[in-house]
Coordinates of C-alpha atoms in Angstrom, one line a residue:
M1 CA 161.7 140.8 -7.4
V2 CA 160.5 141.5 -11.0
A3 CA 157.6 143.6 -9.8
L4 CA 159.9 145.6 -7.5
I5 CA 162.5 146.2 -10.2
E6 CA 159.8 147.2 -12.7
A7 CA 158.5 149.7 -10.1
G8 CA 162.0 151.3 -10.1
Y9 CA 163.6 149.9 -7.0
D10 CA 167.2 148.9 -6.6
L11 CA 167.7 145.6 -4.7
V12 CA 170.2 143.7 -2.7
I13 CA 169.0 140.0 -2.6
L14 CA 170.0 137.7 0.3
D15 CA 169.2 134.0 0.1
N16 CA 170.8 130.9 1.6
L17 CA 169.6 128.8 -1.4
S18 CA 168.2 126.1 0.9
N19 CA 165.1 126.0 -1.1
S20 CA 166.1 127.8 -4.3
S21 CA 168.8 127.9 -7.0
R22 CA 171.3 130.3 -8.4
K23 CA 169.7 129.7 -11.8
V24 CA 166.8 131.8 -10.5
L25 CA 169.1 134.8 -10.4
T26 CA 170.2 134.3 -14.1
R27 CA 166.6 134.0 -15.2
L28 CA 165.6 137.1 -13.2
E29 CA 168.3 139.0 -14.9
K30 CA 167.0 137.9 -18.3
I31 CA 163.5 139.0 -17.4
V32 CA 164.5 142.5 -16.1
G33 CA 167.4 143.0 -18.5
K34 CA 170.1 143.9 -16.1
P35 CA 172.4 142.4 -13.5
L36 CA 171.2 142.0 -9.9
E37 CA 173.1 142.2 -6.7
F38 CA 173.0 138.9 -4.8
V39 CA 174.5 137.8 -1.5
Q40 CA 174.4 134.1 -0.5
G41 CA 173.9 133.8 3.2
D42 CA 171.5 133.1 6.0
V43 CA 169.2 135.7 7.6
R44 CA 170.3 134.4 11.0
D45 CA 173.9 135.5 10.3
E46 CA 173.9 138.9 12.0
A47 CA 177.5 139.7 11.1
L48 CA 176.7 139.2 7.4
L49 CA 173.6 141.3 7.6
G50 CA 175.7 144.1 9.2
R51 CA 178.2 144.0 6.4
I52 CA 175.4 144.2 3.8
F53 CA 174.0 147.3 5.4
Q54 CA 177.5 148.8 5.8
D55 CA 178.6 148.1 2.2
A56 CA 175.5 149.7 0.8
A57 CA 176.0 152.8 2.9
H58 CA 179.7 153.0 1.9
R59 CA 178.7 152.9 -1.8
G60 CA 176.4 155.9 -1.2
K61 CA 173.3 153.8 -1.7
P62 CA 172.1 153.1 1.9
L63 CA 169.3 150.6 2.2
S64 CA 166.0 152.2 3.1
T65 CA 163.6 149.3 3.4
V66 CA 163.8 145.6 4.2
L67 CA 161.4 143.0 2.7
H68 CA 161.6 139.8 4.7
F69 CA 160.5 136.5 3.0
A70 CA 163.1 134.2 4.5
A71 CA 160.9 131.7 6.3
L72 CA 160.1 128.1 6.2
K73 CA 156.4 127.8 5.2
A74 CA 154.9 124.3 5.3
V75 CA 152.2 123.7 7.9
G76 CA 152.6 120.0 8.1
E77 CA 156.4 120.2 8.3
S78 CA 156.1 122.8 11.1
V79 CA 154.0 120.3 13.1
R80 CA 156.7 117.7 12.8
E81 CA 159.7 120.1 13.2
P82 CA 158.6 123.0 15.4
L83 CA 162.1 123.9 16.7
R84 CA 163.4 124.3 13.2
Y85 CA 160.6 126.6 12.4
Y86 CA 160.9 128.8 15.5
D87 CA 164.7 129.0 15.0
N88 CA 164.5 130.1 11.4
N89 CA 161.3 132.1 11.3
V90 CA 161.4 133.9 14.7
G91 CA 165.2 133.8 15.3
G92 CA 166.0 134.9 11.8
T93 CA 163.7 137.9 12.1
L94 CA 165.2 138.9 15.4
S95 CA 168.7 138.9 13.8
L96 CA 167.4 141.0 11.0
L97 CA 165.8 143.5 13.2
R98 CA 168.9 143.9 15.3
A99 CA 171.0 144.5 12.2
M100 CA 168.4 147.0 11.0
Q101 CA 168.5 148.8 14.3
T102 CA 172.3 149.1 14.2
A103 CA 172.2 150.4 10.6
N104 CA 169.3 152.8 11.4
V105 CA 167.0 151.3 8.8
K106 CA 163.4 151.8 9.9
K107 CA 161.1 150.5 7.2
F108 CA 160.0 146.9 7.1
V109 CA 157.7 144.8 4.9
F110 CA 157.0 141.4 6.3
S111 CA 155.8 138.2 4.6
S112 CA 153.2 137.0 7.1
S113 CA 150.3 134.6 6.6
A114 CA 146.6 134.1 6.9
T115 CA 147.4 131.2 9.3
V116 CA 147.8 133.8 12.1
Y117 CA 144.0 134.1 12.3
D118 CA 141.9 132.3 15.0
A119 CA 140.7 129.0 13.6
N120 CA 137.2 129.7 15.0
L121 CA 136.6 132.8 12.9
T122 CA 134.0 132.9 10.1
C123 CA 135.3 133.8 6.7
P124 CA 136.3 136.2 5.2
F125 CA 139.1 137.0 7.6
Q126 CA 139.6 140.7 8.4
E127 CA 142.8 142.3 9.7
G128 CA 141.1 143.3 13.0
N129 CA 140.1 139.7 13.8
P130 CA 141.6 137.9 16.7
I131 CA 144.9 136.1 16.3
G132 CA 145.0 132.4 17.2
P133 CA 147.0 130.0 15.0
I134 CA 146.6 126.3 15.3
N135 CA 150.0 125.2 14.1
P136 CA 153.7 126.1 14.7
Y137 CA 154.1 127.8 11.3
G138 CA 151.2 130.1 12.1
W139 CA 152.6 130.8 15.6
T140 CA 156.0 131.8 14.2
K141 CA 154.3 134.4 12.0
A142 CA 152.1 135.6 14.9
M143 CA 155.2 135.9 17.1
V144 CA 157.0 138.0 14.6
E145 CA 154.0 140.2 14.1
R146 CA 154.0 140.8 17.9
V147 CA 157.6 141.7 17.8
L148 CA 157.1 144.2 15.0
C149 CA 154.1 145.7 16.8
D150 CA 156.2 146.2 19.9
M151 CA 159.1 147.7 17.8
C152 CA 156.7 150.2 16.3
T153 CA 155.4 151.1 19.8
A154 CA 159.0 151.5 21.1
N155 CA 160.2 153.7 18.2
D156 CA 157.7 156.0 16.5
Q157 CA 160.1 156.2 13.5
F158 CA 160.0 152.5 12.9
S159 CA 157.1 151.3 10.6
A160 CA 156.1 147.8 9.5
I161 CA 153.6 146.6 6.9
V162 CA 152.7 143.0 7.6
L163 CA 151.3 141.3 4.4
R164 CA 149.1 138.4 5.4
Y165 CA 149.4 136.1 2.4
F166 CA 146.6 133.7 1.7
N167 CA 147.7 131.0 -0.8
P168 CA 150.1 132.1 -3.6
I169 CA 150.3 129.9 -6.6
G170 CA 151.2 130.3 -10.3
A171 CA 154.4 131.5 -11.9
H172 CA 155.8 134.4 -14.0
S173 CA 154.0 134.5 -17.3
S174 CA 157.4 134.1 -19.2
G175 CA 157.7 130.5 -17.9
L176 CA 161.3 131.3 -16.8
I177 CA 160.7 131.4 -13.0
G178 CA 158.4 129.4 -10.9
E179 CA 158.2 127.3 -7.7
D180 CA 160.7 124.4 -7.5
P181 CA 160.8 123.3 -3.8
S182 CA 163.6 121.0 -2.7
G183 CA 162.5 117.4 -2.2
I184 CA 158.9 116.4 -1.9
P185 CA 156.7 119.5 -2.1
N186 CA 154.9 120.4 1.1
N187 CA 152.4 122.7 -0.6
L188 CA 149.5 121.7 -2.9
F189 CA 150.3 123.5 -6.2
P190 CA 153.9 122.4 -6.8
F191 CA 152.9 118.9 -6.0
L192 CA 150.0 119.1 -8.5
T193 CA 152.2 120.4 -11.2
Q194 CA 154.9 117.7 -10.5
V195 CA 152.2 115.0 -10.8
A196 CA 151.1 116.5 -14.2
V197 CA 154.7 116.5 -15.5
G198 CA 155.3 112.9 -14.4
R199 CA 157.6 113.5 -11.4
R200 CA 155.0 112.2 -8.9
T201 CA 152.4 109.4 -9.3
H202 CA 149.4 111.1 -7.8
L203 CA 148.3 114.1 -5.7
S204 CA 147.3 113.5 -2.1
V205 CA 144.3 115.6 -1.1
Y206 CA 144.3 115.9 2.7
G207 CA 140.7 115.8 3.9
G208 CA 137.6 115.0 2.0
D209 CA 135.1 115.4 4.8
Y210 CA 135.3 119.1 5.7
P211 CA 132.0 121.0 5.8
T212 CA 132.7 122.7 2.5
V213 CA 131.2 122.7 -1.0
D214 CA 132.8 119.3 -1.9
G215 CA 134.4 118.2 1.4
T216 CA 137.9 119.4 0.5
G217 CA 139.6 122.4 2.1
V218 CA 138.8 125.9 0.7
R219 CA 141.5 128.5 0.3
D220 CA 142.0 131.9 -1.2
Y221 CA 144.4 131.2 -4.0
V222 CA 146.2 134.3 -5.3
H223 CA 148.5 134.6 -8.3
V224 CA 152.1 135.0 -7.3
M225 CA 152.5 138.0 -9.6
D226 CA 149.5 139.8 -8.0
L227 CA 151.2 139.1 -4.7
A228 CA 154.5 140.5 -6.0
E229 CA 152.7 143.7 -7.2
G230 CA 151.2 144.0 -3.8
H231 CA 154.7 144.1 -2.3
A232 CA 155.8 146.9 -4.6
K233 CA 152.7 148.9 -3.4
A234 CA 153.6 148.1 0.2
V235 CA 157.2 149.4 -0.2
A236 CA 155.8 152.6 -1.6
H237 CA 153.3 152.9 1.2
V238 CA 155.6 152.1 4.1
A239 CA 157.9 155.0 3.2
D240 CA 155.2 157.4 4.2
T241 CA 153.4 155.6 7.0
K242 CA 153.9 155.1 10.7
G243 CA 153.4 152.2 13.0
F244 CA 152.2 148.6 12.5
V245 CA 149.9 147.9 9.6
P246 CA 148.6 144.4 8.8
I247 CA 147.1 143.9 5.3
N248 CA 145.5 140.8 3.8
L249 CA 146.6 139.9 0.3
G250 CA 144.2 137.5 -1.4
T251 CA 141.4 137.6 -4.0
G252 CA 138.5 137.8 -1.5
H253 CA 136.9 134.5 -2.4
G254 CA 137.6 130.8 -1.8
T255 CA 138.3 127.9 -4.1
S256 CA 138.2 124.3 -2.9
V257 CA 141.1 121.9 -3.5
L258 CA 139.1 119.9 -6.0
Q259 CA 137.9 123.1 -7.8
L260 CA 141.6 124.0 -8.2
V261 CA 142.4 120.5 -9.5
R262 CA 139.6 120.9 -12.1
A263 CA 140.9 124.3 -13.1
F264 CA 144.4 122.9 -13.5
E265 CA 143.0 120.0 -15.6
R266 CA 141.4 122.6 -17.9
A267 CA 144.8 124.3 -18.2
I268 CA 146.6 121.1 -19.3
G269 CA 143.8 119.4 -21.2
R270 CA 143.8 116.1 -19.2
T271 CA 143.0 114.7 -15.8
V272 CA 145.4 114.5 -12.9
P273 CA 145.3 111.4 -10.6
F274 CA 144.6 112.1 -7.0
R275 CA 143.6 110.3 -3.8
I276 CA 141.6 111.6 -0.9
E277 CA 143.6 111.1 2.3
G278 CA 142.9 111.8 6.0
R279 CA 142.9 115.4 7.3
R280 CA 146.3 116.9 8.0
P281 CA 147.1 118.2 11.4
G282 CA 147.0 122.0 11.6
D283 CA 144.8 122.6 8.6
L284 CA 141.6 124.7 8.5
A285 CA 138.4 123.8 6.6
E286 CA 138.1 127.3 5.0
S287 CA 140.2 130.4 4.7
W288 CA 139.7 133.4 2.5
A289 CA 140.4 137.1 2.8
D290 CA 138.5 140.4 3.2
V291 CA 140.6 142.5 0.9
A292 CA 139.1 145.9 1.4
H293 CA 142.1 147.1 3.5
A294 CA 144.5 146.4 0.7
S295 CA 142.3 148.3 -1.8
K296 CA 142.0 151.3 0.5
L297 CA 145.6 151.6 1.8
L298 CA 147.6 150.2 -1.2
G299 CA 145.3 150.7 -4.1
W300 CA 145.8 147.0 -4.8
A301 CA 143.5 144.2 -5.9
A302 CA 144.2 140.8 -7.4
K303 CA 143.7 140.9 -11.2
R304 CA 144.4 137.2 -12.2
D305 CA 141.9 134.4 -11.8
V306 CA 142.4 130.8 -10.9
D307 CA 142.5 129.7 -14.5
Q308 CA 145.4 132.1 -15.2
M309 CA 147.2 130.9 -12.1
C310 CA 147.0 127.3 -13.4
Q311 CA 148.0 128.3 -17.0
D312 CA 151.0 130.2 -15.8
G313 CA 152.0 127.5 -13.3
W314 CA 151.8 124.9 -16.0
R315 CA 153.8 127.0 -18.5
W316 CA 156.6 127.1 -15.9
Q317 CA 156.5 123.4 -15.0
S318 CA 156.0 122.0 -18.5
A319 CA 159.0 124.1 -19.8
N320 CA 161.0 123.0 -16.8
P321 CA 160.0 119.5 -15.9
E322 CA 162.9 119.0 -13.5
G323 CA 162.7 122.6 -12.2
Y324 CA 166.0 124.4 -11.9
G325 CA 167.8 121.1 -11.6
Q326 CA 167.7 120.3 -15.3
A327 CA 170.5 121.2 -17.6
G328 CA 170.8 124.6 -19.1

């Protein structure tokens, strides 16, 4: 949101707060220096979506572009709860697209994932590679991509940029906003930071026998602010483009889980306890991006390295040991 506002866009923010907090809004307003328009609600509530589009139009500020991030995103959880994931991730997108169609809004930027790629591919993954997820989370993203591609075919005025995230981590450099998942984190980095701050006893590393540099999974970790800046570039690009355009957002190289842990230990100046556990269903051994397409189409490249990701992530967590749940 910060990157979009800094790029000059006016926003209407919709969030059901199932994995967030109203305190985020207050802190966002502090960072950008102005009030933000926020609506609490669910992306599956089509009537509410219709009212949001109508209200904006009645105020003389019709919405031109939709950015869709409202997805559940944990691979392991999706394996355990597939119906919940299909309902929210696919069903929510269908509701949003119907509301957009009614409001005649034709520009869409979608938060997709590298998990859509075929598990048998050799890294780096390229946008033209075959699709073939190995977990329900990845399939929800692939299904939405298929819907968006069909929407673009059916209506040559509709365009969709699909941003295939690799592994966003870190936090805003101010330390005011960062990742604070509800309950036990399902993703590596917030679990790591919570161990470091004393909220968890140790980090579980799932899989120590992969055919990688040190046996642990290799991922393309990208700073969340680089990712945010990529979205601002995508909003500008989608305004003047046609059709369905998938774009990888990553750094273009892989970092193993243990390499990330060591980088984080450098950032905090001490070791972090961890245990190697069995492999987790639905995980790949390696995943990193070919980022040439992002450079060519968006003029975007990741600027922040893993050390900065860890430093910014620790600044957030150490200043907010209980996340947004603490007083103040």
